Short mmCIF file of C-alpha atoms in Angstrom, two decimals:
data_model
loop_
_atom_site.label_atom_id
_atom_site.label_comp_id
_atom_site.label_asym_id
_atom_site.label_seq_id
_atom_site.Cartn_x
_atom_site.Cartn_y
_atom_site.Cartn_z
CA UNK A 13 -30.41 -18.86 14.34
CA UNK A 14 -28.87 -16.30 16.64
CA UNK A 15 -29.83 -12.24 15.80
CA UNK A 16 -26.18 -10.83 16.42
CA UNK A 17 -27.35 -7.50 15.52
CA UNK A 18 -26.87 -5.02 18.38
CA UNK A 19 -26.50 -0.79 18.32
CA UNK A 20 -23.37 0.32 17.48
CA UNK A 21 -22.66 1.49 21.38
CA UNK A 22 -23.30 -2.05 22.41
CA UNK A 23 -21.12 -3.08 19.52
CA UNK A 24 -18.05 -1.39 21.17
CA UNK A 25 -19.06 -2.00 24.67
CA UNK A 26 -17.45 -5.06 24.39
CA UNK A 27 -14.07 -3.32 23.17
CA UNK A 28 -11.86 -3.52 26.28
CA UNK A 29 -8.93 -0.92 27.08
CA UNK A 30 -5.16 -2.80 26.49
CA UNK A 31 -6.99 -5.40 23.67
CA UNK A 32 -5.31 -6.51 20.32
CA UNK A 33 -7.86 -5.57 17.16
CA UNK A 34 -7.73 -5.68 13.32
CA UNK A 35 -8.86 -3.29 11.36
CA UNK A 36 -10.62 -4.48 8.45
CA UNK A 37 -9.78 -2.71 5.10
CA UNK A 38 -6.92 -1.24 2.90
CA UNK A 39 -6.26 2.28 3.12
CA UNK A 40 -8.53 4.42 2.40
CA UNK A 41 -10.56 1.99 1.03
CA UNK A 42 -13.89 0.17 2.53
CA UNK A 43 -12.59 0.75 6.42
CA UNK A 44 -15.33 0.84 9.45
CA UNK A 45 -14.63 4.03 10.28
CA UNK A 46 -18.62 4.20 12.31
CA UNK A 47 -16.79 1.67 14.40
CA UNK A 48 -14.08 3.40 14.53
CA UNK A 49 -15.41 7.23 15.61
CA UNK A 50 -17.40 5.19 18.80
CA UNK A 51 -13.81 4.30 19.79
CA UNK A 52 -13.44 7.63 20.27
CA UNK A 53 -16.36 9.03 21.99
CA UNK A 54 -15.43 6.36 24.61
CA UNK A 55 -12.74 5.75 27.03
CA UNK A 56 -11.05 2.91 25.39
CA UNK A 57 -7.07 3.08 25.57
CA UNK A 58 -3.89 1.10 25.27
CA UNK A 59 -5.00 -0.95 22.43
CA UNK A 60 -2.82 -2.89 20.76
CA UNK A 61 -3.51 -1.19 16.75
CA UNK A 62 -3.34 -4.55 13.82
CA UNK A 63 -4.24 -3.02 10.27
CA UNK A 64 -3.30 -2.31 7.12
CA UNK A 65 -3.28 1.65 8.12
CA UNK A 66 -5.87 4.13 6.98
CA UNK A 67 -7.44 6.93 8.38
CA UNK A 68 -8.40 4.53 11.06
CA UNK A 69 -5.14 4.60 12.94
CA UNK A 70 -4.21 8.08 11.14
CA UNK A 71 -7.14 9.45 14.39
CA UNK A 72 -6.85 6.33 16.76
CA UNK A 73 -3.21 7.18 16.73
CA UNK A 74 -3.84 11.07 17.50
CA UNK A 75 -6.26 10.67 20.05
CA UNK A 76 -3.81 8.14 22.21
CA UNK A 77 -5.26 5.27 22.39
CA UNK A 78 -2.79 2.97 20.41
CA UNK A 79 -0.29 1.89 22.61
CA UNK A 80 1.07 -0.40 19.61
CA UNK A 81 0.69 -0.26 16.26
CA UNK A 82 0.97 -3.36 13.83
CA UNK A 83 1.58 -2.41 10.87
CA UNK A 84 2.79 -2.60 6.57
CA UNK A 85 2.00 1.33 6.02
CA UNK A 86 -0.60 3.81 6.95
CA UNK A 87 -1.50 5.53 3.18
CA UNK A 88 -5.01 7.65 1.74
CA UNK A 89 -4.82 6.54 -1.38
CA UNK A 90 -4.92 9.48 -3.08
CA UNK A 91 -3.43 12.08 -0.95
CA UNK A 92 -0.04 9.22 0.27
CA UNK A 93 0.50 10.38 3.86
CA UNK A 94 -1.82 10.15 6.57
CA UNK A 95 -0.64 13.64 8.66
CA UNK A 96 -2.73 12.27 11.78
CA UNK A 97 -0.64 9.29 11.66
CA UNK A 98 3.31 10.98 10.15
CA UNK A 99 2.28 13.79 13.47
CA UNK A 100 1.67 11.32 15.71
CA UNK A 101 5.30 9.05 14.97
CA UNK A 102 7.21 12.12 15.01
CA UNK A 103 6.89 13.86 17.91
CA UNK A 104 7.03 10.16 19.06
CA UNK A 105 4.14 9.15 20.86
CA UNK A 106 3.11 5.57 18.82
CA UNK A 107 5.22 2.77 19.21
CA UNK A 108 5.10 0.24 16.32
CA UNK A 109 5.66 -3.03 15.14
CA UNK A 110 6.05 -2.23 11.72
CA UNK A 111 6.23 -6.19 8.72
CA UNK A 112 6.30 -6.27 5.12
CA UNK A 113 3.29 -6.11 4.08
CA UNK A 114 3.77 -9.73 2.99
CA UNK A 115 4.64 -11.27 6.66
CA UNK A 116 2.14 -9.03 8.17
CA UNK A 117 -0.50 -10.82 6.04
CA UNK A 118 1.27 -14.15 6.67
CA UNK A 119 0.75 -13.44 10.48
CA UNK A 120 -2.91 -13.26 10.21
CA UNK A 121 -2.84 -16.50 8.85
CA UNK A 122 -0.58 -18.13 11.05
CA UNK A 123 -3.25 -17.06 13.84
CA UNK A 124 -6.25 -18.73 12.35
CA UNK A 125 -4.74 -22.04 11.57
CA UNK A 126 -3.23 -21.42 15.94
CA UNK A 127 0.45 -21.95 14.33
CA UNK A 128 2.94 -19.91 15.79
CA UNK A 129 4.81 -18.96 12.87
CA UNK A 130 4.46 -19.06 9.30
CA UNK A 131 7.36 -19.59 6.98
CA UNK A 132 7.82 -16.95 4.55
CA UNK A 133 10.53 -15.50 2.20
CA UNK A 134 9.78 -11.67 2.93
CA UNK A 135 12.15 -9.91 5.61
CA UNK A 136 15.42 -11.46 4.49
CA UNK A 137 17.99 -8.75 5.05
CA UNK A 138 15.29 -5.78 5.73
CA UNK A 139 15.78 -3.61 8.71
CA UNK A 140 12.41 -6.12 9.70
CA UNK A 141 14.05 -8.20 11.86
CA UNK A 142 16.92 -6.21 12.66
CA UNK A 143 14.04 -3.96 15.07
CA UNK A 144 11.93 -6.31 15.80
CA UNK A 145 14.00 -8.66 18.48
CA UNK A 146 11.24 -10.85 19.02
CA UNK A 147 11.27 -12.52 15.17
CA UNK A 148 12.90 -14.93 14.96
CA UNK A 149 14.33 -17.48 11.21
CA UNK A 150 13.87 -21.33 10.96
CA UNK A 151 15.83 -23.50 9.14
CA UNK A 152 13.88 -25.90 6.00
CA UNK A 153 14.03 -29.35 7.65
CA UNK A 154 14.84 -30.03 4.26
CA UNK A 155 17.19 -27.87 2.15
CA UNK A 156 19.44 -25.40 3.35
CA UNK A 157 16.56 -22.56 2.47
CA UNK A 158 16.92 -20.61 5.57
CA UNK A 159 13.14 -18.37 6.19
CA UNK A 160 11.59 -15.10 8.60
CA UNK A 161 9.12 -17.24 11.15
CA UNK A 162 6.22 -15.12 10.95
CA UNK A 163 4.66 -14.59 14.57
CA UNK A 164 0.89 -14.83 14.51
CA UNK A 165 -0.84 -12.06 15.36
CA UNK A 166 -3.49 -13.82 17.58
CA UNK A 167 -6.37 -10.74 17.79
CA UNK A 168 -8.53 -10.39 20.53
CA UNK A 169 -11.64 -8.41 18.48
CA UNK A 170 -11.73 -8.17 14.50
CA UNK A 171 -13.70 -4.65 12.96
CA UNK A 172 -14.97 -5.03 9.15
CA UNK A 173 -17.19 -2.98 7.15
CA UNK A 174 -19.35 -4.69 4.89
CA UNK A 175 -21.54 -4.13 2.12
CA UNK A 176 -24.37 -6.17 3.05
CA UNK A 177 -25.23 -8.90 5.56
CA UNK A 178 -27.57 -10.75 7.15
CA UNK A 179 -28.29 -10.80 11.10
CA UNK A 180 -26.20 -13.96 12.06
CA UNK A 181 -23.71 -12.00 9.97
CA UNK A 182 -23.47 -14.19 6.97
CA UNK A 183 -21.08 -10.87 5.42
CA UNK A 184 -20.83 -10.08 1.70
CA UNK A 185 -18.88 -7.87 -0.22
CA UNK A 186 -20.23 -6.10 -3.82
CA UNK A 187 -17.09 -3.86 -4.29
CA UNK A 188 -13.93 -4.72 -6.55
CA UNK A 189 -11.71 -6.51 -3.69
CA UNK A 190 -12.60 -8.67 -0.39
CA UNK A 191 -9.35 -6.41 1.32
CA UNK A 192 -8.04 -8.70 3.89
CA UNK A 193 -11.39 -8.95 6.08
CA UNK A 194 -12.30 -12.44 6.01
CA UNK A 195 -8.11 -12.81 7.61
CA UNK A 196 -9.61 -10.36 9.75
CA UNK A 197 -12.38 -11.96 11.14
CA UNK A 198 -10.35 -15.97 10.75
CA UNK A 199 -7.30 -14.28 13.31
CA UNK A 200 -9.70 -13.63 16.01
CA UNK A 201 -11.45 -14.20 19.19
CA UNK A 202 -15.02 -12.21 18.27
CA UNK A 203 -15.86 -10.35 15.29
CA UNK A 204 -18.05 -6.66 14.81
CA UNK A 205 -19.49 -6.90 11.43
CA UNK A 206 -20.83 -3.74 11.16
CA UNK A 207 -22.67 -3.51 7.23
CA UNK A 208 -24.24 -0.69 4.63
CA UNK A 209 -27.75 -3.40 5.04
CA UNK A 210 -28.41 -5.96 7.16
CA UNK A 211 -31.21 -8.26 4.74
CA UNK A 212 -32.12 -11.07 5.28
CA UNK A 213 -30.56 -14.30 4.46
CA UNK A 214 -33.02 -14.51 1.82
CA UNK A 215 -31.51 -11.61 0.24
CA UNK A 216 -28.05 -11.73 0.08
CA UNK A 217 -27.82 -12.82 -3.74
CA UNK A 218 -30.51 -9.42 -4.97
CA UNK A 219 -27.19 -7.98 -5.73
CA UNK A 220 -23.96 -10.03 -6.10
CA UNK A 221 -23.21 -13.00 -6.94
CA UNK A 222 -22.54 -16.27 -4.21
CA UNK A 223 -18.99 -15.76 -4.81
CA UNK A 224 -19.42 -12.10 -2.77
CA UNK A 225 -20.13 -13.73 -0.33
CA UNK A 226 -16.90 -12.59 1.84
CA UNK A 227 -17.37 -14.92 5.31
CA UNK A 228 -19.93 -16.51 6.82
CA UNK A 229 -21.52 -15.88 10.50
CA UNK A 230 -19.29 -18.23 11.84
CA UNK A 231 -16.65 -15.35 11.91
CA UNK A 232 -19.40 -13.67 13.53
CA UNK A 233 -20.11 -12.62 16.93
CA UNK A 234 -22.11 -9.19 16.43
CA UNK A 235 -23.70 -7.66 13.57
CA UNK A 236 -24.02 -3.29 13.44
CA UNK A 237 -26.05 -1.76 10.47
CA UNK A 238 -24.35 1.81 9.80
CA UNK A 239 -24.90 3.44 6.88
CA UNK A 240 -22.02 5.21 5.06
CA UNK A 241 -20.60 3.40 8.02
CA UNK A 242 -17.02 3.67 5.88
CA UNK A 243 -17.26 7.01 5.16
CA UNK A 244 -14.91 8.74 4.38
CA UNK A 245 -12.92 5.98 2.64
CA UNK A 246 -14.55 3.45 -0.20
CA UNK A 247 -17.38 1.75 0.06
CA UNK A 248 -17.81 0.59 -3.38
CA UNK A 249 -20.38 0.27 -4.75
CA UNK A 250 -22.74 1.76 -2.55
CA UNK A 251 -20.33 5.03 -2.38
CA UNK A 252 -17.05 6.18 -3.57
CA UNK A 253 -13.80 7.48 -1.45
CA UNK A 254 -15.19 11.21 0.11
CA UNK A 255 -12.23 13.28 -1.80
CA UNK A 256 -13.92 16.13 -0.60
CA UNK A 257 -13.95 15.65 2.56
CA UNK A 258 -10.60 13.66 3.05
CA UNK A 259 -8.82 16.45 2.08
CA UNK A 260 -10.34 18.58 4.41
CA UNK A 261 -9.91 16.40 7.45
CA UNK A 262 -6.16 15.79 6.00
CA UNK A 263 -5.89 20.02 5.49
CA UNK A 264 -7.65 20.28 9.25
CA UNK A 265 -4.81 16.82 10.15
CA UNK A 266 -1.86 19.38 9.66
CA UNK A 267 -3.26 22.52 11.47
CA UNK A 268 -3.69 22.64 15.50
CA UNK A 269 -6.42 24.57 15.55
CA UNK A 270 -8.17 23.62 12.27
CA UNK A 271 -8.05 20.19 13.72
CA UNK A 272 -9.58 21.42 17.05
CA UNK A 273 -12.43 22.59 14.59
CA UNK A 274 -12.32 19.37 12.82
CA UNK A 275 -12.91 17.52 16.12
CA UNK A 276 -15.87 19.47 17.41
CA UNK A 277 -17.40 19.62 14.75
CA UNK A 278 -17.20 16.25 13.43
CA UNK A 279 -15.72 13.26 16.16
CA UNK A 280 -17.59 15.15 19.14
CA UNK A 281 -20.70 14.21 18.67
CA UNK A 282 -23.10 11.15 17.70
CA UNK A 283 -22.90 8.66 14.46
CA UNK A 284 -25.67 11.31 13.82
CA UNK A 285 -24.61 13.86 14.26
CA UNK A 286 -21.06 12.94 12.52
CA UNK A 287 -23.10 12.71 9.00
CA UNK A 288 -25.42 15.13 9.46
CA UNK A 289 -22.47 17.28 10.07
CA UNK A 290 -20.85 16.05 6.55
CA UNK A 291 -23.91 17.03 4.38
CA UNK A 292 -23.64 20.53 6.03
CA UNK A 293 -20.12 20.14 5.21
CA UNK A 294 -20.65 19.55 1.63
CA UNK A 295 -23.85 21.76 1.77
CA UNK A 296 -21.81 24.56 2.87
CA UNK A 297 -19.76 24.03 -0.23
CA UNK A 298 -21.85 24.32 -3.09
CA UNK A 299 -22.70 20.92 -3.30
CA UNK A 300 -26.33 19.17 -3.16
CA UNK B 4 10.90 14.52 -32.96
CA UNK B 5 13.94 15.22 -30.75
CA UNK B 6 12.50 13.85 -27.37
CA UNK B 7 11.77 14.91 -23.65
CA UNK B 8 14.06 13.80 -21.40
CA UNK B 9 10.78 12.03 -19.35
CA UNK B 10 10.03 10.54 -23.18
CA UNK B 11 14.48 9.19 -22.70
CA UNK B 12 13.16 7.96 -19.26
CA UNK B 13 9.65 6.85 -20.32
CA UNK B 14 11.48 4.82 -22.91
CA UNK B 15 14.00 3.61 -20.38
CA UNK B 16 11.15 2.18 -18.44
CA UNK B 17 9.46 0.67 -21.50
CA UNK B 18 12.83 -0.95 -21.93
CA UNK B 19 12.57 -2.71 -18.31
CA UNK B 20 10.47 -5.23 -19.65
CA UNK B 21 12.20 -6.15 -22.70
CA UNK B 22 11.57 -10.04 -22.75
CA UNK B 23 10.10 -10.31 -19.61
CA UNK B 24 6.91 -12.73 -20.95
CA UNK B 25 3.57 -13.15 -19.11
CA UNK B 26 4.17 -11.99 -15.86
CA UNK B 27 2.65 -9.01 -13.73
CA UNK B 28 4.05 -5.18 -13.78
CA UNK B 29 3.58 -3.40 -11.18
CA UNK B 30 4.67 0.20 -11.33
CA UNK B 31 4.77 3.45 -8.88
CA UNK B 32 4.70 6.50 -11.00
CA UNK B 33 3.72 8.74 -14.27
CA UNK B 34 6.63 7.70 -16.36
CA UNK B 35 7.09 4.21 -15.31
CA UNK B 36 3.19 3.68 -15.92
CA UNK B 37 3.59 5.19 -19.18
CA UNK B 38 7.03 2.90 -20.21
CA UNK B 39 5.62 -0.55 -18.94
CA UNK B 40 1.72 0.31 -21.24
CA UNK B 41 4.32 1.51 -24.34
CA UNK B 42 6.03 -2.16 -23.05
CA UNK B 43 3.15 -3.78 -23.38
CA UNK B 44 2.19 -1.82 -27.03
CA UNK B 45 5.47 -2.68 -28.15
CA UNK B 46 8.29 -5.35 -27.35
CA UNK B 47 6.01 -7.31 -24.55
CA UNK B 48 2.48 -8.42 -26.19
CA UNK B 49 2.00 -10.48 -23.33
CA UNK B 50 2.55 -7.78 -19.83
CA UNK B 51 0.15 -7.98 -17.49
CA UNK B 52 -1.24 -4.55 -16.08
CA UNK B 53 -3.15 -4.32 -13.12
CA UNK B 54 -5.68 -0.98 -12.23
CA UNK B 55 -3.57 -0.70 -8.78
CA UNK B 56 -6.81 -2.10 -7.19
CA UNK B 57 -8.86 -5.16 -8.30
CA UNK B 58 -8.95 -5.70 -11.57
CA UNK B 59 -6.03 -6.56 -14.59
CA UNK B 60 -7.20 -4.98 -17.65
CA UNK B 61 -6.47 -6.09 -21.65
CA UNK B 62 -6.79 -2.25 -23.76
CA UNK B 63 -3.98 0.13 -22.67
CA UNK B 64 -4.87 3.69 -21.94
CA UNK B 65 -3.66 6.20 -21.94
CA UNK B 66 -2.36 6.94 -17.96
CA UNK B 67 -5.47 8.95 -17.19
CA UNK B 68 -7.51 7.20 -18.63
CA UNK B 69 -9.46 3.82 -16.33
CA UNK B 70 -9.40 1.11 -18.28
CA UNK B 71 -12.86 -0.18 -20.56
CA UNK B 72 -11.78 -3.99 -20.69
CA UNK B 73 -10.97 -5.69 -18.05
CA UNK B 74 -9.07 -9.21 -18.30
CA UNK B 75 -8.73 -11.47 -14.15
CA UNK B 76 -10.28 -10.33 -11.39
CA UNK B 77 -6.96 -9.02 -9.61
CA UNK B 78 -7.27 -8.99 -5.73
CA UNK B 79 -4.75 -7.90 -3.14
CA UNK B 80 -4.87 -11.09 -1.87
CA UNK B 81 -4.21 -13.40 -4.55
CA UNK B 82 -0.78 -10.43 -5.79
CA UNK B 83 0.99 -11.74 -2.38
CA UNK B 84 -0.28 -15.45 -3.95
CA UNK B 85 1.59 -14.38 -7.12
CA UNK B 86 4.77 -13.08 -6.12
CA UNK B 87 5.63 -15.57 -3.29
CA UNK B 88 4.71 -17.05 -7.32
CA UNK B 89 7.73 -14.90 -8.78
CA UNK B 90 5.86 -14.16 -11.57
CA UNK B 91 6.20 -10.04 -11.09
CA UNK B 92 8.68 -7.07 -12.42
CA UNK B 93 7.87 -4.25 -9.89
CA UNK B 94 9.16 -0.60 -10.60
CA UNK B 95 8.73 1.22 -7.23
CA UNK B 96 10.22 4.88 -6.19
CA UNK B 97 12.21 5.08 -2.77
CA UNK B 98 12.95 7.93 -0.69
CA UNK B 99 16.17 6.40 -0.27
CA UNK B 100 18.38 4.65 -1.86
CA UNK B 101 22.64 3.80 -0.59
CA UNK B 102 24.65 2.24 -2.50
CA UNK B 103 24.29 -1.38 -1.54
CA UNK B 104 21.66 -0.50 -2.87
CA UNK B 105 19.28 -1.36 -0.18
CA UNK B 106 16.27 1.17 -0.34
CA UNK B 107 13.83 2.68 1.61
CA UNK B 108 10.48 4.07 2.06
CA UNK B 109 9.61 3.79 5.68
CA UNK B 110 11.01 7.08 7.46
CA UNK B 111 13.67 9.41 7.94
CA UNK B 112 15.34 9.44 11.43
CA UNK B 113 15.19 8.15 14.04
CA UNK B 114 13.23 4.71 14.10
CA UNK B 115 11.11 5.60 17.23
CA UNK B 116 11.12 9.26 16.29
CA UNK B 117 11.42 9.78 12.90
CA UNK B 118 12.23 13.16 11.68
CA UNK B 119 9.74 12.74 8.99
CA UNK B 120 7.44 9.52 8.93
CA UNK B 121 6.62 8.13 5.44
CA UNK B 122 4.35 5.88 4.21
CA UNK B 123 5.97 2.30 5.66
CA UNK B 124 7.34 -1.13 4.35
CA UNK B 125 4.27 -1.21 2.07
CA UNK B 126 5.78 -5.28 0.32
CA UNK B 127 9.50 -4.19 -0.47
CA UNK B 128 10.71 -6.67 1.35
CA UNK B 129 8.43 -9.02 -0.32
CA UNK B 130 8.84 -7.43 -4.00
CA UNK B 131 13.23 -7.69 -3.50
CA UNK B 132 13.19 -11.02 -1.82
CA UNK B 133 10.84 -12.93 -5.25
CA UNK B 134 11.00 -11.08 -8.90
CA UNK B 135 12.95 -8.55 -10.52
CA UNK B 136 13.00 -5.77 -8.86
CA UNK B 137 13.48 -1.92 -10.54
CA UNK B 138 13.20 1.53 -9.28
CA UNK B 139 11.96 4.97 -10.83
CA UNK B 140 12.89 8.29 -8.86
CA UNK B 141 12.31 11.52 -10.62
CA UNK B 142 14.50 13.80 -9.41
CA UNK B 143 17.99 12.44 -8.90
CA UNK B 144 19.28 14.32 -6.52
CA UNK B 145 22.07 13.46 -3.56
CA UNK B 146 19.15 13.39 -0.49
CA UNK B 147 17.37 10.33 -2.46
CA UNK B 148 21.55 8.23 -2.88
CA UNK B 149 22.96 8.75 0.00
CA UNK B 150 25.90 6.49 1.53
CA UNK B 151 23.22 4.56 3.62
CA UNK B 152 19.64 4.05 4.18
CA UNK B 153 17.77 5.04 7.68
CA UNK B 154 15.23 1.77 7.47
CA UNK B 155 15.86 -1.09 5.28
CA UNK B 156 12.22 -2.10 3.29
CA UNK B 157 14.36 -3.06 -0.29
CA UNK B 158 16.81 -5.09 -0.41
CA UNK B 159 19.54 -4.76 -1.35
CA UNK B 160 22.15 -7.28 -3.31
CA UNK B 161 25.10 -7.25 -0.45
CA UNK B 162 22.18 -7.51 2.03
CA UNK B 163 20.30 -10.57 0.27
CA UNK B 164 23.27 -12.69 0.18
CA UNK B 165 24.54 -12.34 3.68
CA UNK B 166 21.18 -13.13 5.17
CA UNK B 167 20.75 -16.02 2.53
CA UNK B 168 18.25 -13.98 0.85
CA UNK B 169 18.99 -13.95 -2.37
CA UNK B 170 17.96 -17.03 -4.50
CA UNK B 171 15.16 -15.02 -5.54
CA UNK B 172 16.68 -11.87 -5.83
CA UNK B 173 16.49 -10.14 -9.05
CA UNK B 174 17.16 -6.57 -8.83
CA UNK B 175 17.60 -4.38 -11.91
CA UNK B 176 17.76 -0.59 -12.60
CA UNK B 177 18.29 2.57 -11.41
CA UNK B 178 15.90 4.56 -13.81
CA UNK B 179 16.26 8.21 -12.67
CA UNK B 180 15.17 11.61 -14.47
CA UNK B 181 19.05 11.91 -16.02
CA UNK B 182 20.71 7.94 -15.73
CA UNK B 183 20.05 4.52 -16.05
CA UNK B 184 21.95 2.57 -12.83
CA UNK B 185 22.72 -0.70 -12.28
CA UNK B 186 23.90 -3.30 -9.59
CA UNK B 187 26.74 -4.48 -11.88
CA UNK B 188 29.12 -2.58 -9.01
CA UNK B 189 32.27 -4.14 -7.24
CA UNK B 190 29.81 -6.46 -4.12
CA UNK B 191 26.19 -5.60 -5.73
CA UNK B 192 26.70 -1.93 -5.49
CA UNK B 193 25.20 0.81 -7.71
CA UNK B 194 26.23 1.69 -10.54
CA UNK B 195 26.19 4.23 -13.48
CA UNK B 196 24.35 1.96 -16.72
CA UNK B 197 24.00 4.80 -19.05
CA UNK B 198 23.64 9.04 -18.92
CA UNK B 199 20.23 9.90 -20.76
CA UNK B 200 21.18 12.46 -23.73
CA UNK B 201 22.89 15.57 -22.36
CA UNK B 202 23.92 14.83 -18.87
CA UNK B 203 27.01 14.89 -17.80
CA UNK B 204 28.96 12.63 -15.68
CA UNK B 205 29.77 15.29 -12.95
CA UNK B 206 26.19 15.58 -12.86
CA UNK B 207 24.48 12.45 -11.91
CA UNK B 208 28.00 12.19 -10.16
CA UNK B 209 27.03 15.39 -8.06
CA UNK B 210 23.93 14.96 -7.70
CA UNK B 211 24.63 11.78 -5.87
CA UNK B 212 25.82 11.07 -2.36
CA UNK B 213 27.77 8.06 -2.29
CA UNK B 214 30.87 7.04 -4.81
CA UNK B 215 28.93 5.53 -7.85
CA UNK B 216 30.94 3.09 -9.18
CA UNK B 217 31.90 4.10 -13.51
CA UNK B 218 32.46 1.07 -15.02
CA UNK B 219 34.49 2.76 -18.37
CA UNK B 220 32.96 3.61 -21.65
CA UNK B 221 29.01 4.16 -20.24
CA UNK B 222 26.82 4.32 -23.19
CA UNK B 223 24.43 6.71 -23.46
CA UNK B 224 20.54 5.57 -23.28
CA UNK B 225 19.09 5.15 -26.20
CA UNK B 226 16.89 7.91 -27.56
CA UNK B 227 12.70 6.58 -28.16
CA UNK B 228 11.35 5.92 -32.41
CA UNK B 229 9.45 7.48 -34.12
CA UNK B 230 6.77 5.21 -32.93
CA UNK B 231 7.28 5.42 -29.18
CA UNK B 232 6.81 8.56 -29.46
CA UNK B 233 4.45 8.59 -31.37
CA UNK B 234 3.12 6.13 -29.09
CA UNK B 235 3.93 7.81 -25.91
CA UNK B 236 2.05 11.24 -27.16
CA UNK B 237 -0.67 10.01 -28.78
CA UNK B 238 -1.86 7.56 -27.45
CA UNK B 239 -0.99 6.73 -23.67
CA UNK B 240 0.05 10.63 -22.69
CA UNK B 241 -1.87 13.43 -24.85
CA UNK B 242 -1.94 15.54 -21.91
CA UNK B 243 1.04 15.30 -20.83
CA UNK B 244 1.32 13.98 -17.59
CA UNK B 245 5.23 12.86 -18.05
CA UNK B 246 6.26 16.46 -17.78
CA UNK B 247 4.70 17.35 -14.87
CA UNK B 248 6.63 14.40 -12.74
CA UNK B 249 10.17 15.19 -14.61
CA UNK B 250 11.54 18.95 -15.66
CA UNK B 251 14.08 18.10 -17.52
CA UNK B 252 16.36 21.03 -17.14
#
């Protein structure tokens, strides 16, 4: 059996400028933030990013790494909007392909099934159609019904963060929702799985039932152990969203000087430096 | 007992679910969330409620309290299956709604360089062509009720018909802090259904930046019953979060 464990640097070194990358999680929930931070440290640009967006999209968009964003929404959940994303859009700095969430899911399913499209009711009459000239409708051969032919959203690489994985990439979530991480993995040529903890295969059922096994090693190409690798988004039950830090992120994002300081403190450092800076942030606020 | 404007709006939201049966009630905002829970405690006991994360819950707690009794798992992937099947009534918000009942959640202004970027499309298009959809507007004003939305995310009746998307469309009502509106105007245009007690017709007309269809004999939105007021005040919203969302004046 192959050991797919690599360092975060090695994993992200395989991502090239111009690629289409899918980012798992949902809004500000179980995002592969450690992988995103590593992209920010490198000279990777011109990306097409496909995501149910949260701070992953905000950070990459503000840093100018995204050429085209394929998305249904960008939200921080407890804070409705991501200021980095909204600011980037409002200064005209982002090409978008906006889909309704239902269409987005159909696009991932089509990519896995190696279909050009899947028919879906959603989108008819909405501005996603006129806004995207590549979108077509399809007539049912069985009735007069017309559907949106949602094009496949194939990915060069998917990035997902899970609670546990074994060294071959069998991935497990222990929180309430798998989100669409399995669909992202299935829609991609290869998938980088970061995990809170890499455990032996035999230990995968120590903490969760059989049904928490999200996808198998067939969909994983690299495994990165990244403790607190979803920070500051939720990674229940390992940890909840760091609301204080997310507030600090959102407040800093609204002011250029504050943002420069945020970048210097938290982003212009390696992963260990990031977590040390976050610990100092909480210590300075008088938290233990 | 004298009901506040917020309480009138809560009951108007509760009434959205009359006769609903075993469907999922999804709500955005404090007032409709209290309304859905009130419906389940009174006239619509079969309603399903979700915590907005991944669980359907069986108890009906206060709006700012966690549930204690999970009923079934409900991850997002399952939500999209349920929407496609149509067994849901959603109450969405809107940055804009136009006279034709189209909704905008995405952005204000030019598509490539919006003056104000909002959430994005979310699932509004999916919702409006698949199952019962209503809206909740906490501040009825001319910047929300516009002649034409900048981006169509939720599809109104005329556009649905023109695009063959009306087969499962089921637009119900728009509840605001001033009135209840519906889609019974010409060609599905937005119409006035009832005025909340103490609100004049002129006030609603002034707060709506398009010619609102006004049928003859507009009624008054009903007042909560004593039982409903007790449930709202003592059980569902004892800390009066509803008054932060609706400031009646």
